[in-house]
Short mmCIF file of C-alpha atoms in Angstrom, two decimals:
data_model
loop_
_atom_site.label_atom_id
_atom_site.label_comp_id
_atom_site.label_asym_id
_atom_site.label_seq_id
_atom_site.Cartn_x
_atom_site.Cartn_y
_atom_site.Cartn_z
CA UNK C 15 59.48 -3.99 64.72
CA UNK C 16 57.19 -2.29 62.22
CA UNK C 17 56.63 -4.22 58.99
CA UNK C 18 57.07 -1.68 56.20
CA UNK C 19 54.92 -3.75 53.85
CA UNK C 20 52.19 -4.70 56.31
CA UNK C 21 49.45 -2.18 55.47
CA UNK C 22 49.44 -3.10 51.78
CA UNK C 23 48.96 -6.78 52.46
CA UNK C 24 45.46 -7.35 53.83
CA UNK C 25 45.63 -11.15 54.42
CA UNK C 26 48.87 -10.76 56.36
CA UNK C 27 47.50 -7.79 58.29
CA UNK C 28 44.43 -9.81 59.26
CA UNK C 29 46.61 -12.60 60.59
CA UNK C 30 48.78 -10.21 62.56
CA UNK C 31 45.98 -8.37 64.34
CA UNK C 32 44.40 -11.62 65.50
CA UNK C 33 47.60 -12.78 67.22
CA UNK C 34 48.28 -10.48 70.12
CA UNK C 35 51.48 -12.33 71.03
CA UNK C 36 52.92 -11.54 67.61
CA UNK C 37 51.69 -7.95 67.76
CA UNK C 38 53.44 -7.34 71.05
CA UNK C 39 56.57 -9.41 70.57
CA UNK C 40 58.98 -6.46 70.60
CA UNK C 41 57.14 -4.71 73.40
CA UNK C 42 57.00 -7.83 75.58
CA UNK C 43 60.77 -8.07 75.44
CA UNK C 44 61.40 -4.37 75.96
CA UNK C 45 58.86 -3.38 78.60
CA UNK C 46 60.44 -4.93 81.73
CA UNK C 47 63.77 -3.29 80.91
CA UNK C 48 62.19 0.12 80.32
CA UNK C 49 60.21 0.09 83.54
CA UNK C 50 62.68 0.92 86.31
CA UNK C 51 62.96 -1.43 89.25
CA UNK C 52 60.66 0.60 91.51
CA UNK C 53 57.75 1.00 89.00
CA UNK C 54 58.05 -2.65 87.97
CA UNK C 55 57.99 -3.75 91.62
CA UNK C 56 54.98 -1.49 92.12
CA UNK C 57 53.16 -3.08 89.19
CA UNK C 58 53.84 -6.58 90.48
CA UNK C 59 52.94 -5.81 94.10
CA UNK C 60 49.75 -4.09 92.93
CA UNK C 61 49.00 -7.08 90.71
CA UNK C 62 47.80 -4.94 87.80
CA UNK C 63 49.29 -3.15 84.80
CA UNK C 64 47.53 0.15 84.06
CA UNK C 65 47.51 0.76 80.31
CA UNK C 66 46.33 4.02 78.74
CA UNK C 67 44.08 3.47 75.71
CA UNK C 68 42.67 6.12 73.41
CA UNK C 69 38.87 6.12 73.30
CA UNK C 70 37.01 5.73 70.02
CA UNK C 71 39.96 4.71 67.86
CA UNK C 72 38.78 1.70 65.84
CA UNK C 73 40.15 -0.83 65.07
CA UNK C 74 42.61 -0.25 67.95
CA UNK C 75 40.05 0.52 70.65
CA UNK C 76 36.28 0.87 70.58
CA UNK C 77 33.83 -0.21 73.28
CA UNK C 78 36.46 -2.13 75.22
CA UNK C 79 37.76 -4.18 72.28
CA UNK C 80 40.39 -3.85 69.55
CA UNK C 81 44.03 -4.33 68.67
CA UNK C 82 45.38 -2.14 71.47
CA UNK C 83 43.22 -3.93 74.03
CA UNK C 84 44.68 -7.27 72.93
CA UNK C 85 48.18 -5.84 73.02
CA UNK C 86 47.59 -4.42 76.51
CA UNK C 87 46.41 -7.83 77.68
CA UNK C 88 49.52 -9.45 76.19
CA UNK C 89 51.73 -7.02 78.13
CA UNK C 90 49.91 -7.76 81.39
CA UNK C 91 50.13 -11.51 80.74
CA UNK C 92 53.87 -11.25 80.11
CA UNK C 93 54.35 -9.57 83.50
CA UNK C 94 52.09 -12.07 85.24
CA UNK C 95 49.56 -9.44 86.38
CA UNK C 96 46.00 -8.42 85.53
CA UNK C 97 45.19 -5.71 83.01
CA UNK C 98 43.64 -2.46 84.22
CA UNK C 99 42.62 -0.53 81.10
CA UNK C 100 42.47 3.27 81.39
CA UNK C 101 40.54 4.65 78.39
CA UNK C 102 40.80 8.41 77.88
CA UNK C 103 39.89 11.02 75.26
CA UNK C 104 42.71 12.51 73.22
CA UNK C 105 43.79 15.99 74.27
CA UNK C 106 44.65 18.87 71.96
CA UNK C 107 48.15 17.55 71.25
CA UNK C 108 50.41 14.60 71.93
CA UNK C 109 52.53 16.50 74.46
CA UNK C 110 49.42 16.92 76.62
CA UNK C 111 48.61 13.22 76.35
CA UNK C 112 52.12 12.24 77.42
CA UNK C 113 51.94 14.59 80.38
CA UNK C 114 48.48 13.43 81.47
CA UNK C 115 48.89 9.72 80.86
CA UNK C 116 52.60 8.92 81.28
CA UNK C 117 54.63 11.15 83.58
CA UNK C 118 52.34 13.42 85.62
CA UNK C 119 48.63 12.60 85.57
CA UNK C 120 45.50 14.50 84.57
CA UNK C 121 44.26 17.46 86.61
CA UNK C 122 40.87 15.70 86.85
CA UNK C 123 42.53 13.06 88.99
CA UNK C 124 43.17 10.07 86.73
CA UNK C 125 46.47 8.72 85.49
CA UNK C 126 49.25 8.42 84.91
CA UNK C 127 49.18 4.93 83.42
CA UNK C 128 52.11 2.52 83.57
CA UNK C 129 52.14 2.35 79.77
CA UNK C 130 50.48 4.42 77.05
CA UNK C 131 49.73 2.79 73.69
CA UNK C 132 49.46 4.29 70.20
CA UNK C 133 52.18 6.91 70.62
CA UNK C 134 53.90 8.22 67.46
CA UNK C 135 57.49 6.98 67.32
CA UNK C 136 58.76 10.38 66.30
CA UNK C 137 62.17 11.84 67.13
CA UNK C 138 60.98 15.48 67.59
CA UNK C 139 58.26 14.22 69.94
CA UNK C 140 60.85 12.27 71.92
CA UNK C 141 63.13 15.30 72.16
CA UNK C 142 60.25 17.51 73.31
CA UNK C 143 59.31 15.06 76.07
CA UNK C 144 62.46 13.93 77.93
CA UNK C 145 60.30 12.64 80.80
CA UNK C 146 59.17 9.64 78.72
CA UNK C 147 60.63 6.74 76.75
CA UNK C 148 58.89 5.96 73.44
CA UNK C 149 59.65 2.49 72.08
CA UNK C 150 58.42 -0.74 70.40
CA UNK C 151 56.71 0.44 67.18
CA UNK C 152 53.97 -2.05 66.29
CA UNK C 153 52.06 -0.44 63.41
CA UNK C 154 52.76 1.92 60.55
CA UNK C 155 49.75 4.06 59.76
CA UNK C 156 49.00 5.71 56.43
CA UNK C 157 46.30 7.90 54.95
CA UNK C 158 44.60 5.74 52.34
CA UNK C 159 41.61 5.36 50.08
CA UNK C 160 39.45 2.34 49.30
CA UNK C 161 37.64 1.80 46.04
CA UNK C 162 35.07 -0.51 44.52
CA UNK C 163 37.25 -2.21 41.90
CA UNK C 164 34.36 -2.70 39.49
CA UNK C 165 33.29 0.93 39.57
CA UNK C 166 36.81 2.37 39.88
CA UNK C 167 39.34 -0.05 38.31
CA UNK C 168 42.40 2.03 39.24
CA UNK C 169 43.40 5.39 40.69
CA UNK C 170 46.88 6.60 39.85
CA UNK C 171 46.19 10.28 40.51
CA UNK C 172 43.58 12.22 42.44
CA UNK C 173 42.36 13.75 39.19
CA UNK C 174 40.75 10.38 38.37
CA UNK C 175 38.34 10.92 41.27
CA UNK C 176 36.62 13.77 39.41
CA UNK C 177 32.86 13.24 39.36
CA UNK C 178 32.95 10.41 41.92
CA UNK C 179 31.46 10.67 45.41
CA UNK C 180 34.06 10.04 48.12
CA UNK C 181 33.18 9.28 51.76
CA UNK C 182 35.83 10.89 53.94
CA UNK C 183 36.72 10.94 57.62
CA UNK C 184 38.90 13.52 59.35
CA UNK C 185 41.89 12.00 57.53
CA UNK C 186 40.19 12.99 54.28
CA UNK C 187 41.05 16.67 54.89
CA UNK C 188 43.99 16.07 52.57
CA UNK C 189 41.48 15.85 49.72
CA UNK C 190 39.84 19.21 50.39
CA UNK C 191 42.60 21.22 48.74
CA UNK C 192 43.62 18.55 46.24
CA UNK C 193 43.51 19.38 42.53
CA UNK C 194 43.10 23.08 43.45
CA UNK C 195 39.89 22.29 45.34
CA UNK C 196 38.25 20.54 42.37
CA UNK C 197 37.16 17.55 44.51
CA UNK C 198 35.58 19.57 47.33
CA UNK C 199 31.96 19.33 46.11
CA UNK C 200 32.02 15.54 45.81
CA UNK C 201 33.33 14.81 49.30
CA UNK C 202 30.82 13.19 51.66
CA UNK C 203 31.91 14.33 55.11
CA UNK C 204 29.28 12.68 57.34
CA UNK C 205 31.59 9.83 58.45
CA UNK C 206 33.08 10.30 61.93
CA UNK C 207 36.03 8.03 61.06
CA UNK C 208 37.41 5.80 58.32
CA UNK C 209 35.41 2.84 59.62
CA UNK C 210 32.14 4.62 58.85
CA UNK C 211 33.51 5.78 55.49
CA UNK C 212 34.43 2.17 54.63
CA UNK C 213 30.99 0.98 55.69
CA UNK C 214 29.42 3.53 53.34
CA UNK C 215 31.57 2.12 50.54
CA UNK C 216 30.61 -1.44 51.43
CA UNK C 217 26.89 -0.56 51.39
CA UNK C 218 27.29 0.89 47.90
CA UNK C 219 26.58 4.49 48.96
CA UNK C 220 29.83 5.70 47.35
CA UNK C 221 32.44 4.15 45.03
CA UNK C 222 35.43 5.53 47.01
CA UNK C 223 36.23 6.11 50.70
CA UNK C 224 39.20 7.82 52.35
CA UNK C 225 40.56 7.44 55.88
CA UNK C 226 43.35 5.76 57.79
CA UNK C 227 44.66 2.50 56.38
CA UNK C 228 43.87 0.59 59.59
CA UNK C 229 40.27 1.88 59.64
CA UNK C 230 39.57 0.97 56.03
CA UNK C 231 41.20 -2.46 56.26
CA UNK C 232 39.31 -3.35 59.43
CA UNK C 233 36.07 -3.21 57.42
CA UNK C 234 37.15 -4.27 53.92
CA UNK C 235 40.06 -6.72 54.26
CA UNK C 236 39.48 -10.06 52.57
CA UNK C 237 36.67 -8.70 50.36
CA UNK C 238 37.77 -8.97 46.72
CA UNK C 239 35.27 -6.30 45.67
CA UNK C 240 37.42 -3.60 47.21
CA UNK C 241 41.04 -2.42 47.09
CA UNK C 242 42.73 -0.37 49.83
CA UNK C 243 45.77 1.67 48.80
CA UNK C 244 47.85 4.64 50.03
CA UNK C 245 46.42 8.01 49.05
CA UNK C 246 48.18 9.28 45.89
CA UNK C 247 48.78 12.75 47.24
CA UNK C 248 52.06 14.61 47.82
CA UNK C 249 50.49 16.06 51.00
CA UNK C 250 50.11 12.60 52.57
CA UNK C 251 53.25 11.32 54.38
CA UNK C 252 54.70 8.88 51.87
CA UNK C 253 55.91 6.35 54.43
CA UNK C 254 53.17 7.09 56.95
CA UNK C 255 54.07 7.16 60.64
CA UNK C 256 54.88 4.46 63.17
CA UNK C 257 53.07 4.11 66.49
CA UNK C 258 54.41 2.42 69.60
CA UNK C 259 54.34 2.77 73.39
CA UNK C 260 55.49 5.20 76.06
CA UNK C 261 56.52 4.78 79.71
CA UNK C 262 57.80 7.28 82.23
#
């Protein structure tokens, strides 16, 4: 199950992501029942579980390591088979990814995988893709910002960011139109993701960084000089979104 309070509690989050058995507890119980007898027999006779992993998605997957890699290994261990990771680049939309990696396969000849990780647990997505089962949410993502607590003691509204440089990733697009565009000139957009934005904050290049909660926490958790909090913007999903797994 997804822990609603997890992203706001860095010490607990750090403990969770280092214990793959805890991360995958719900999935380990659900996966054998969701794989039909024939696919499950196929996995066991093959001796490998093929798991689709998004490329370049730190801290979940980057250069063959990350939370989703550990979770994939836990799933393979639970079935008594070896892990065969299948990294792939995200397509234009989630429907394409489900088609290419879960129920049909990519036209370039790879896939489908037995399981795809990091799938939004979203009812409209489920209804639009009856060929798949989406289950076992294991993380709730949020758009967030991180701040140097000495330079920026608190941020209760985006207006308090006026005059402060903010390193942003793609998730920082929510800030572009904030406060009627007043923050646009101070956004530093060179970061390819929230990990790089958090690293810029840690180096002292900027006092504030914006990105995904998981990205920011993977760099800054446990460091008392920084606070990571949900973005105070009505355009950011208040409760974030859960991610889980998908099988055919």
